[in-house]
Amino acid sequence: MGKRNFYIILSLGVFLTVSLYLYNGIETGAEAIAKRQQYVDELRRKIGSLEQVAEQNGKTIDRLEQQVRQVKVEKSVDFDEDKDKTEEKEQEQEVAPVPVRGNRGNEGMAHIHQVQKHHKPTPPMTDICNIRENISVAHSDLQMLDLYDTWKFENLDGGVWKQGWKIEYDAVKVKALPRLEVIVIPHSHCDPGWIMTFDEYYSRQTRNILNGMAKHLGEKDEMRFIYAEISFFETWWREQSEETRKKVKGYLEAGKLEIVTGGWVMTDEANAHYHSMVTELFEGHEWIQNHLGKNAIPKSHWSIDPFGLSPSLPHLLTSANITNAVLQRVHYSVKRELALKKNLEFYWRQLFGSTGHPDLRSHIMPFYSYDIPHTCGPEPSVCCQFDFRRMPDGGKSCDWGIPPQRITDENVAERAQMIYDQYRKKSQLFKNSVIFQPLGDDFRYDIDFEWNSQYENYKKLFEYMNSKSEWNVHAQFGTLSDYFKKLDTAISESGEKLPTLSGDFFTYADRDDHYWSGYFTSRPFYKQLDRVLQHYLRSAEIAFSLANIEEEGMMESKVFGKLVTARRALSLFQHHDGVTGTAKDHVVLDYGQKMIDALNACEDVLSESLVVLLGIDSTKKMEMDEKRVNENLLPEKRAYKVGQNVVLFNTLSRNRNEPVCIRVDSVDAGIEAEPPVTKQQISPVIEYNEESKKLVVKDGVFELCFLASLGPMESVSLKLVKSTTTSKSEIRTNSKIQVDSSFKSSSVGNGDFIVQNDKVKAEFDGENGMIKKATSLVDDKPIDLNSHFVHYGARKARRKFANGNEDNPAGAYLFLPDGEARELKKEENEWIVIEGDLVRRVFATPMNDLKILQTYTLYQGLPWIDLDNEVDVRSKENFELALRFSTSISSNDEFFTDLNGLQMIKRRRQTKLPTQANFYPMSAGVYIEDDASRMTIHSAQALGVSSLASGQIEIMLDRRLSSDDNRGLQQGVRDNKRTVAHFRIVIEPMSPTSSNKKDERVGFHSHVGHLATWSLHYPVVKMMGETTPKSIASKNLEQELNCDLHVVTFRTLASPTTYEANERSTAAEKKAAMVMHRVVPDCRSRLSLPDTSCLTSGIEIEPLKLISSLKSARQTSLTNLYEGQKSEQFKLQPNDVSSILVSF
């Protein structure tokens, strides 16, 4: 025992020494003081705990040693102290104050305005693989995956609080407690499309809501209002007089009106890709900055309706300097469990930990909904009586049959006691003596009656409650900022610390076994269109910014106006009833048409910009290589004519050497370029005939593939000429298809067959053409894939649950299968293999009934297999189609899904939960692995995914449902279309895992994995150009960036919009935001990159060297609301998404 105590004391000494060294070495300034205090408080707590358990706990030494190692890691990525002090002093002189809070320390000081430091610590490049080891554990107090393992998820009847329990309090003891502060927050949740289109909602309701805000905030001194959706606010603003605009700005300055979150929409968090989340947030914030000014800059996040919550959004929000959040749609059992231990308020920490990344202080509303019956307290029948819009003259009523009463001198005592009782019960669920009541619902405050009745009646209630000293309560109208300021004070006075929490809040259930996993897949046609627009908008943004720099800011404003239109169309669709597929049919069509218009706008911007970059004297617009006849059909490929130019644009910041394929009008076509294109291949075009359900050869059109070598963000114009040297593909098939005599063709039987390139080999089922095995040629170890289609029926039987609730059928939101999936009967069908020097494709039609076309593609030099699935489920009813892979990988009950394309999260199959609970959103990818192998499926669209057995991946493809699921849409999902889904399969041999893998709750793609998803989402842009005398190339970046750096977008800033005669015009600034993402690779993969040159590039970003004509660069907050100092070199923390503002 003596020897053990000696080692304990020694370890404590080492720990204290290193900690004090850090304490003295970290940065100075107000922010640093807060951080030091946090660290000291945490250190004292740990030491006290160690002293108590030293003799009893034999594992103390191991824990201390681990903590010392962590401290050393943190120190290794710290700032240079002297340089940091200089930078901080400079920033204090030129950077606008920024609200910054600490993670764990004195929360009472959390929101003092301080200067934010923008240069973040970056590990040296040589430690890149160690970074992944050091940021794989969040070190949070609450970890959602672990909690799911322990919670029972019992669906109990809690009484008046149906999903909770009977809350009680001691009316005498509350007198001695800190005074209960109640902030009542009027709000109106305005969906930019759902039951009505955006324009219908605006003209019928939202215009009236904002008109009422402008009127009543001026008439009512104590009234307050918060608002979130800038898409509606901008539409309203353009109609207003200067007098009204000045008045509204006054409300913002006085704190009577608050903009919360400030995005273009309240984004979905399951299907939305982080690029589009950044786009919609930036669009809203830029408009706020240009038109409302600094008093409107959002400080808090308001997410009350998205159906499940992702930590990706907090990561982006904190990068934009938003420090608080209110959340609503969280699984009812999760709410109950958190409430039991008063953990509904917490610091939301990223899965990769808090080093260099602030946590987001978050508040989860405890009850069922954000409407007034479910926000004042646990008893909705009581709370509904305090929604004064539901009085007889308001046009609404209470579902519980007891209407509100107008507050008078005669009833105020009774009514005040009723709502005070609800407030007091609600406060029992929180650690501190501050609560808020959202006072609103969907599209509220659209009539004067509501503004007047809510204000007048609550004022009387407040006055009475506040006069009752024995109640020890103070209630008032306020904004979200008012609430968090009160919370700061309460935390400072009580010393009560909030816990940290890591993980996500999927999959959401609002009651019973009603899991909202259906919307992960609903309307997949539009989910795919969303990513097409994302790609072309990003391409247009980058091309325009580069061209505008080339033209010294003189690009035409009408071109920039088209870019703004496209930004707003993509941003609008990120709404939580847009990309989710949960709107009315005619609203979906409206979204679709807006996206088609945006695609056309992007085509115009790309044409104008590439003409500038390539120096082409052209009067004819260039066209994309594909066109869309209307919004509900798949695109058609255009065929290039011999004599035209092929314009290519690489939007990635790294070199690309890969095959590019186009349609041409001649079998004797080829590319002429300088230097010459060394490899070219011509093939027949295979299509699916929906009437005959057969594969056919398209007459008069061929596919030309050639090896393109493109520098970072390089654009080139190549000439399409007659050529007899282009190699011709060979065809083998089990069908009787007729192929052009120019190609060698052979018929074979139905035996299994193999297709391979120099990196990967694939084996296919000879009867139906579906993939069976894949082998990476790195280790030559076959992995069984055994792909097949399965389907679910929709639960029809209506029943009552044990708690008395009625069941609902499946619909747009809910996935409620009628049992386990059933495998679709395999059919003997035709397949065709086309093989050439560059590209090898397999076309298969495994299911005639569903008109399925599968196309597998292997590109020379690339270690993956592309899979395109075309399906049509319109012949079915109450039918949900999935593609399942049953592999030989021993993944047990674990798998990893992405969160918004930004990060990978570990999932664990929960056998205690139903099938629908085990499906998760897949925005961009999923993988399973064992110690030797990993299989990743990258996805170019959002869909639902699960792993229901070891080695299995199941991806939902489409769903057709005849019933409404009683979540407000009032219809099923029957507007299906022929839909395509693009996937990329990567098989990776893996080196042995790290020792702490069992503790990890986060995953990382390899270098190859990151390239696979970026190149899938952002393929080389192909456009048709006019004839030019020779090939042209435009090298737009002087050097490529490191492999771990990704340009999310390169966005030219907008000047304030000019509104004249209800028309708007927006000019481009001579500034652009380069939004960067630094990823972390998993170095265990044994696959190597096709081009490794980016590995030798430094991790630093030097914009003035990348683009020589730039004048200056400075780092800013994500959406450019806060600016840092000028610099020539920038370093990003691993996993950072950050902006660099360049001027030209």
PDB file of C-alpha atoms in Angstrom, residues 753-763 775 835 839-841 857-861:
ATOM      1  CA  PHE A 753     -18.246 -12.531 -64.123  1.00  0.00           C
ATOM      2  CA  ILE A 754     -15.428 -10.222 -63.014  1.00  0.00           C
ATOM      3  CA  VAL A 755     -14.650  -6.620 -63.949  1.00  0.00           C
ATOM      4  CA  GLN A 756     -11.506  -4.914 -62.664  1.00  0.00           C
ATOM      5  CA  ASN A 757      -9.068  -2.070 -63.117  1.00  0.00           C
ATOM      6  CA  ASP A 758      -5.592  -1.542 -61.678  1.00  0.00           C
ATOM      7  CA  LYS A 759      -6.921  -0.833 -58.150  1.00  0.00           C
ATOM      8  CA  VAL A 760     -10.041  -2.869 -57.485  1.00  0.00           C
ATOM      9  CA  LYS A 761     -11.783  -6.011 -58.706  1.00  0.00           C
ATOM     10  CA  ALA A 762     -15.545  -6.651 -58.652  1.00  0.00           C
ATOM     11  CA  GLU A 763     -17.427  -9.924 -59.079  1.00  0.00           C
ATOM     12  CA  THR A 775     -11.409  -6.924 -53.767  1.00  0.00           C
ATOM     13  CA  GLU A 835     -14.674  -2.459 -71.073  1.00  0.00           C
ATOM     14  CA  VAL A 839     -13.546   3.071 -67.963  1.00  0.00           C
ATOM     15  CA  ARG A 840     -15.376  -0.194 -67.385  1.00  0.00           C
ATOM     16  CA  ARG A 841     -19.113  -0.278 -66.820  1.00  0.00           C
ATOM     17  CA  THR A 857     -18.353   1.985 -63.047  1.00  0.00           C
ATOM     18  CA  LEU A 858     -14.651   1.359 -62.455  1.00  0.00           C
ATOM     19  CA  TYR A 859     -12.288   4.152 -63.495  1.00  0.00           C
ATOM     20  CA  GLN A 860      -8.660   3.407 -64.283  1.00  0.00           C
ATOM     21  CA  GLY A 861      -6.390   4.562 -61.479  1.00  0.00           C
TER      22      GLY A 861
END
